[in-house]
PDB file of N, CA and C in Angstrom:
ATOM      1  N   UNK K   1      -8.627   7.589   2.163  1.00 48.00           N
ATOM      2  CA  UNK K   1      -7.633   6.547   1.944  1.00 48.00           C
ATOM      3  C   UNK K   1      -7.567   5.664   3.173  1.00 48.00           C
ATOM      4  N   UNK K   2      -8.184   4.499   3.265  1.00 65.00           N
ATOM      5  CA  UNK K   2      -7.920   3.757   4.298  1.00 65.00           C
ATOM      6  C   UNK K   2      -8.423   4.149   5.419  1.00 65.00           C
ATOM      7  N   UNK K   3      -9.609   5.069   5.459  1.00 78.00           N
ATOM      8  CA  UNK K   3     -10.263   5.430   6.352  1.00 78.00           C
ATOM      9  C   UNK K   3      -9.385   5.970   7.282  1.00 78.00           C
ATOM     10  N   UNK K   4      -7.957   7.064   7.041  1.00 81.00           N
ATOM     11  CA  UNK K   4      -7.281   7.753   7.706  1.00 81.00           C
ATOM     12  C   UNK K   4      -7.471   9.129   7.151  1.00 81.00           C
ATOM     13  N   UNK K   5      -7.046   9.746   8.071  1.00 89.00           N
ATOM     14  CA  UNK K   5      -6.833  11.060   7.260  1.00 89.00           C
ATOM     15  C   UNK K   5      -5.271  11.670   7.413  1.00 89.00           C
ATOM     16  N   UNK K   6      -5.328  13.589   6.991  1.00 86.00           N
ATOM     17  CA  UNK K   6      -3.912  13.528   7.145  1.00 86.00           C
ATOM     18  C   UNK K   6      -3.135  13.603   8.290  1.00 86.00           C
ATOM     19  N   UNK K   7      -4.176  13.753   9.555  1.00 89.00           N
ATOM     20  CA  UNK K   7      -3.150  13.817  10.876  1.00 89.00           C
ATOM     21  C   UNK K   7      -2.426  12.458  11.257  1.00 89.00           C
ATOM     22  N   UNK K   8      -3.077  11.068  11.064  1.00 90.00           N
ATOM     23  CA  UNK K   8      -3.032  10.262  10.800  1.00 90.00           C
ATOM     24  C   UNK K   8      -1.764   9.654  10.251  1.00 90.00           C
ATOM     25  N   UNK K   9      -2.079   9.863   8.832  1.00 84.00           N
ATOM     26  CA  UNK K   9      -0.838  10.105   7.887  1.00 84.00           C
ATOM     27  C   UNK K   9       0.847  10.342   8.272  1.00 84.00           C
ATOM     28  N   UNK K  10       0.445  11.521   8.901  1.00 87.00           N
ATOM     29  CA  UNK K  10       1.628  12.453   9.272  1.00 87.00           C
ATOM     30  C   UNK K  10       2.321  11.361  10.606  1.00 87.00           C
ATOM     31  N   UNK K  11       1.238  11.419  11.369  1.00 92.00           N
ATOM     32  CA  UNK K  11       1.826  10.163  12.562  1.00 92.00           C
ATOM     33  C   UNK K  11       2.710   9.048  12.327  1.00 92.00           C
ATOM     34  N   UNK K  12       2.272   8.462  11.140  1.00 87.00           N
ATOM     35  CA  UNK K  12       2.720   7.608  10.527  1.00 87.00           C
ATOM     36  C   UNK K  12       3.757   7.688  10.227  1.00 87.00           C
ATOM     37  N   UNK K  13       4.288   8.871   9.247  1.00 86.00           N
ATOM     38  CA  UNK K  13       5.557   9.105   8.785  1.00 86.00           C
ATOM     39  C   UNK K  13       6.454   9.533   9.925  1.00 86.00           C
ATOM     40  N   UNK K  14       6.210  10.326  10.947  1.00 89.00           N
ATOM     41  CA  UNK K  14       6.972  10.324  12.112  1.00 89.00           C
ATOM     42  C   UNK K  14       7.425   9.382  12.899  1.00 89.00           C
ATOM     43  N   UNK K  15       6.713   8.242  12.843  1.00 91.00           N
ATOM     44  CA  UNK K  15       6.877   6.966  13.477  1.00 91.00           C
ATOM     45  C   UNK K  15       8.313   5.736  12.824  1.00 91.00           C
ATOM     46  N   UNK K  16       7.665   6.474  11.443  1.00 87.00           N
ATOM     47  CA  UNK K  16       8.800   6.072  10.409  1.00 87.00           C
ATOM     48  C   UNK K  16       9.749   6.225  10.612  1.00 87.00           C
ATOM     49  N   UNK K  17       9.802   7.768  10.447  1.00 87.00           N
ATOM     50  CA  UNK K  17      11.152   8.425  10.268  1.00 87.00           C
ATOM     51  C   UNK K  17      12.536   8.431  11.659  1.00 87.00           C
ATOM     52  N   UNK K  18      11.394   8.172  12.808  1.00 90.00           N
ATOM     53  CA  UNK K  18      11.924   7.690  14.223  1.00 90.00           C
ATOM     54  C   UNK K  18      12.582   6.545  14.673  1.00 90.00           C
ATOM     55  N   UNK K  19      11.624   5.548  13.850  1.00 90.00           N
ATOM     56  CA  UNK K  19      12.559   3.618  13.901  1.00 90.00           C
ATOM     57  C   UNK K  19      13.121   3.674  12.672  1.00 90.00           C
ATOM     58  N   UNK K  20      13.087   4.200  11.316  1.00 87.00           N
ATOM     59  CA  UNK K  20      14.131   3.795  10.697  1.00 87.00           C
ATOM     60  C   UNK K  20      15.051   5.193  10.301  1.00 87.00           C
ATOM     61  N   UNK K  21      14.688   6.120  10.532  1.00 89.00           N
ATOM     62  CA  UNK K  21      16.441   6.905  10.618  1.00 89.00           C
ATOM     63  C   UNK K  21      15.968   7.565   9.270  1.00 89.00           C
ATOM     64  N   UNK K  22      16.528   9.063   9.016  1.00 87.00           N
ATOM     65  CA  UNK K  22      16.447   9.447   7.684  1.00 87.00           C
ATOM     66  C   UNK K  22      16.939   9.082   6.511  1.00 87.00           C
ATOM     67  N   UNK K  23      18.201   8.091   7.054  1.00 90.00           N
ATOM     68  CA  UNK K  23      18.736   7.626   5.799  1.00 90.00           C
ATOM     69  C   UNK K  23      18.035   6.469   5.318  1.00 90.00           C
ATOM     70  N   UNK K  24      17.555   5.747   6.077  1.00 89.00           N
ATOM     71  CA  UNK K  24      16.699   4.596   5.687  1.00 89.00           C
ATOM     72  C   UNK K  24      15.394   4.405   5.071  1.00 89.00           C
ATOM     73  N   UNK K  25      15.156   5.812   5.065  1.00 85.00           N
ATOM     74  CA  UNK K  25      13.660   5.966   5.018  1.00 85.00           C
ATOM     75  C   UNK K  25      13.109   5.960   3.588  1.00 85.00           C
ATOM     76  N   UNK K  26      13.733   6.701   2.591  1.00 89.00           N
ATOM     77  CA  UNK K  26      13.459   6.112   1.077  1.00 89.00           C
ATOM     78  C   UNK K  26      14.246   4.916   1.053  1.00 89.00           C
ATOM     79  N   UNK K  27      14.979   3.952   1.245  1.00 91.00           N
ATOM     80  CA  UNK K  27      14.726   2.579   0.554  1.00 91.00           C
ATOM     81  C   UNK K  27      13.884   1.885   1.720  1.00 91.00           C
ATOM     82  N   UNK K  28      13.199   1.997   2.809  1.00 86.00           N
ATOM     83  CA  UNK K  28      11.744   1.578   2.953  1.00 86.00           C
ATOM     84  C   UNK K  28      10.607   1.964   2.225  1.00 86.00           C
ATOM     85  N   UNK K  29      10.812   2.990   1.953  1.00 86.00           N
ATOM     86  CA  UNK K  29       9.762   3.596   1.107  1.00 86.00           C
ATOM     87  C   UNK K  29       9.480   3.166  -0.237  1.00 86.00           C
ATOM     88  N   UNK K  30      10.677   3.043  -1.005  1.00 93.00           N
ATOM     89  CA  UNK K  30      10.748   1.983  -2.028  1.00 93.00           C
ATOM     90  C   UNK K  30      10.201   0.668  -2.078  1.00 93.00           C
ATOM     91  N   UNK K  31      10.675   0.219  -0.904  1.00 92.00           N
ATOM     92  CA  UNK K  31      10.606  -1.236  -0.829  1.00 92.00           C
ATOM     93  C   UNK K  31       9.053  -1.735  -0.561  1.00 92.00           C
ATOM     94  N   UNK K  32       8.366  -0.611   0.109  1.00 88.00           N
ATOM     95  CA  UNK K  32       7.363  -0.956   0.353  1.00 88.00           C
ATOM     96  C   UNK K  32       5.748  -0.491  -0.689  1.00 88.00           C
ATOM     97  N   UNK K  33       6.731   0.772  -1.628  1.00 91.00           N
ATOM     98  CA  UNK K  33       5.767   0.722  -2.958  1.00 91.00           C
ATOM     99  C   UNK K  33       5.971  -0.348  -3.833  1.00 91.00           C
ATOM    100  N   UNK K  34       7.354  -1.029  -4.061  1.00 96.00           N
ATOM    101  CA  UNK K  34       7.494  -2.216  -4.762  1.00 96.00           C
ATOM    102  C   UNK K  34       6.078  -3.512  -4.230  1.00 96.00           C
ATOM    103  N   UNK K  35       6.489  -3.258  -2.921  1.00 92.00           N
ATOM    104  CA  UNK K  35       5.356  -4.631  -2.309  1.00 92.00           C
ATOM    105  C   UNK K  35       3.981  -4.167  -2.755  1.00 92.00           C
ATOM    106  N   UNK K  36       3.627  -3.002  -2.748  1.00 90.00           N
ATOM    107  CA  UNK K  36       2.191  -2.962  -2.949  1.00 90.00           C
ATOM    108  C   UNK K  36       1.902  -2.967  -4.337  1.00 90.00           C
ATOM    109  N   UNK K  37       3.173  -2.306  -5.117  1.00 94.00           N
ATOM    110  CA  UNK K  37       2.782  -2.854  -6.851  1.00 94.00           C
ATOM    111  C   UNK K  37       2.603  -4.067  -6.925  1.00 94.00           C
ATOM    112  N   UNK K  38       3.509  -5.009  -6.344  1.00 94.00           N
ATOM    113  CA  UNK K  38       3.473  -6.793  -6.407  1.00 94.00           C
ATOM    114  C   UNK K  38       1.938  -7.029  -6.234  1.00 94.00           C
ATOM    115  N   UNK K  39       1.291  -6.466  -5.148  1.00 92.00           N
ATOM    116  CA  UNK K  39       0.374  -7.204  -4.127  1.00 92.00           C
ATOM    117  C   UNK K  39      -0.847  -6.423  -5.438  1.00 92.00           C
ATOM    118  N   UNK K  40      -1.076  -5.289  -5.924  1.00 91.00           N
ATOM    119  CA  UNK K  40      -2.169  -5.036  -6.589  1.00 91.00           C
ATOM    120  C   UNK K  40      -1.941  -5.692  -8.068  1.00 91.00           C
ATOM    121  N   UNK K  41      -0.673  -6.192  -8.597  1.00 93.00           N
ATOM    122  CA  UNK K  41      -0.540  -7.518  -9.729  1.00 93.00           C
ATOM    123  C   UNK K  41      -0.847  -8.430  -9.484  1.00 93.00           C
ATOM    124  N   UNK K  42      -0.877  -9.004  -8.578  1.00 92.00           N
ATOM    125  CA  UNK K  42      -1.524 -10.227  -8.026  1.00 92.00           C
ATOM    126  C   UNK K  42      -2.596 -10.270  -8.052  1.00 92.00           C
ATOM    127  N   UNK K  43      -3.430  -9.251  -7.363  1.00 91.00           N
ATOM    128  CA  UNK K  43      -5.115  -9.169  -6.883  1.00 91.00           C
ATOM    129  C   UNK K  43      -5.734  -9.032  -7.837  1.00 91.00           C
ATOM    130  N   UNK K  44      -5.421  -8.160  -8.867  1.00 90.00           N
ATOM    131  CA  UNK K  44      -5.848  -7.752 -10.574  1.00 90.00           C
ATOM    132  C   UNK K  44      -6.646  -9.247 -10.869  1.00 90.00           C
ATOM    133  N   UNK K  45      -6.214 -10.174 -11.327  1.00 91.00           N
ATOM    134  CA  UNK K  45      -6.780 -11.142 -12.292  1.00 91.00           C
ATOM    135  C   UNK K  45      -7.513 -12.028 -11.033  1.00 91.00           C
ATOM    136  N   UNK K  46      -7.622 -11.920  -9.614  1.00 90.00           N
ATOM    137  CA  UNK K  46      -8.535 -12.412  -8.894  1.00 90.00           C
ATOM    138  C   UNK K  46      -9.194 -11.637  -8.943  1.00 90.00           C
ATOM    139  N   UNK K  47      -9.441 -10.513  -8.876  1.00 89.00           N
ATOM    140  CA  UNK K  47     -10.408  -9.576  -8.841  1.00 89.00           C
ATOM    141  C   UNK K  47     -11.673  -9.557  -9.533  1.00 89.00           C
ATOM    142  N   UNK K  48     -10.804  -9.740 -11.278  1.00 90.00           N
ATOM    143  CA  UNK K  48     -11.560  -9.853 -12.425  1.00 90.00           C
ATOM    144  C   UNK K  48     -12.580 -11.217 -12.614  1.00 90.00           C
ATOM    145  N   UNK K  49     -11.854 -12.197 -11.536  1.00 88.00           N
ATOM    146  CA  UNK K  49     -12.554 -13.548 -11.736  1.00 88.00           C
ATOM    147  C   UNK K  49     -13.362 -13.297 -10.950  1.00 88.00           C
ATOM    148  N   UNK K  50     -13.817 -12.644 -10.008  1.00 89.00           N
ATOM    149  CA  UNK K  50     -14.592 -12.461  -8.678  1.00 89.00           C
ATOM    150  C   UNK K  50     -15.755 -11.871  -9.767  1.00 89.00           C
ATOM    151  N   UNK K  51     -15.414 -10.602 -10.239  1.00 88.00           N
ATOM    152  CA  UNK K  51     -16.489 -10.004 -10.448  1.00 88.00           C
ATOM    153  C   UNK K  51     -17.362 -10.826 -11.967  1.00 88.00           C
ATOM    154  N   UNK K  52     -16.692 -11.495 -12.516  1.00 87.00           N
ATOM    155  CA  UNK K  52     -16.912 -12.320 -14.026  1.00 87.00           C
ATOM    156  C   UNK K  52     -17.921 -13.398 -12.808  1.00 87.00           C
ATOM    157  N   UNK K  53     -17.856 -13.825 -12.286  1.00 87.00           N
ATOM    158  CA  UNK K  53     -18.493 -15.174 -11.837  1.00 87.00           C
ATOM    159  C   UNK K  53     -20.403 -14.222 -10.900  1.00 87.00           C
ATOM    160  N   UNK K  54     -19.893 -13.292 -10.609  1.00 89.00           N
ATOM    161  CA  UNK K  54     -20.792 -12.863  -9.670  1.00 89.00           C
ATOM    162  C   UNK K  54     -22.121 -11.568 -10.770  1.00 89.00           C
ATOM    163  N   UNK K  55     -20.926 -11.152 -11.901  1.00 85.00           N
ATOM    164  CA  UNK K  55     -22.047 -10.607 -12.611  1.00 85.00           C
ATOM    165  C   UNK K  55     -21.583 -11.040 -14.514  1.00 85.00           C
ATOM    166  N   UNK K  56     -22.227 -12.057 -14.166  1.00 71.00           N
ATOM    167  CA  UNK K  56     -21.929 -12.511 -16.163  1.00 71.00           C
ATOM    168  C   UNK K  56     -22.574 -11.799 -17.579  1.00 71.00           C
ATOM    169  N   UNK K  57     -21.520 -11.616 -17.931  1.00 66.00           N
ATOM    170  CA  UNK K  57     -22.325 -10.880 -19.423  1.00 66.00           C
ATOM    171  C   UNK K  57     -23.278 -12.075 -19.629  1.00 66.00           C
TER     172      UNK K  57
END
């Protein structure tokens, strides 16, 4: 995943859990699976045009 692994990972969430506080930490967490659902709805139908232009039925 992202060319991390899980020590990585784990760093990450500690880093988290350090600047935003335990209470904060699921509605960042939320907020930031919301952004990446947004961001892979978006990319979807560029995606599809990328690959339609580069390999045509």
């Amino acid at each position: 995943m992202f060319g991390m692994g899980p020590w990585e990972l784990i760093l990450i969430l500690i880093i988290a859990l350090v600047i935003f506080g335990p209470s904060k930490l699921p509605e960042v967490g939320q907020a930031l699976g919301k952004g990446l659902r947004e961001f892979r709805r978006a990319a979807n139908p560029v995606k599809e045009d990328i690959k339609e232009e580069v390999m045509p039925d």
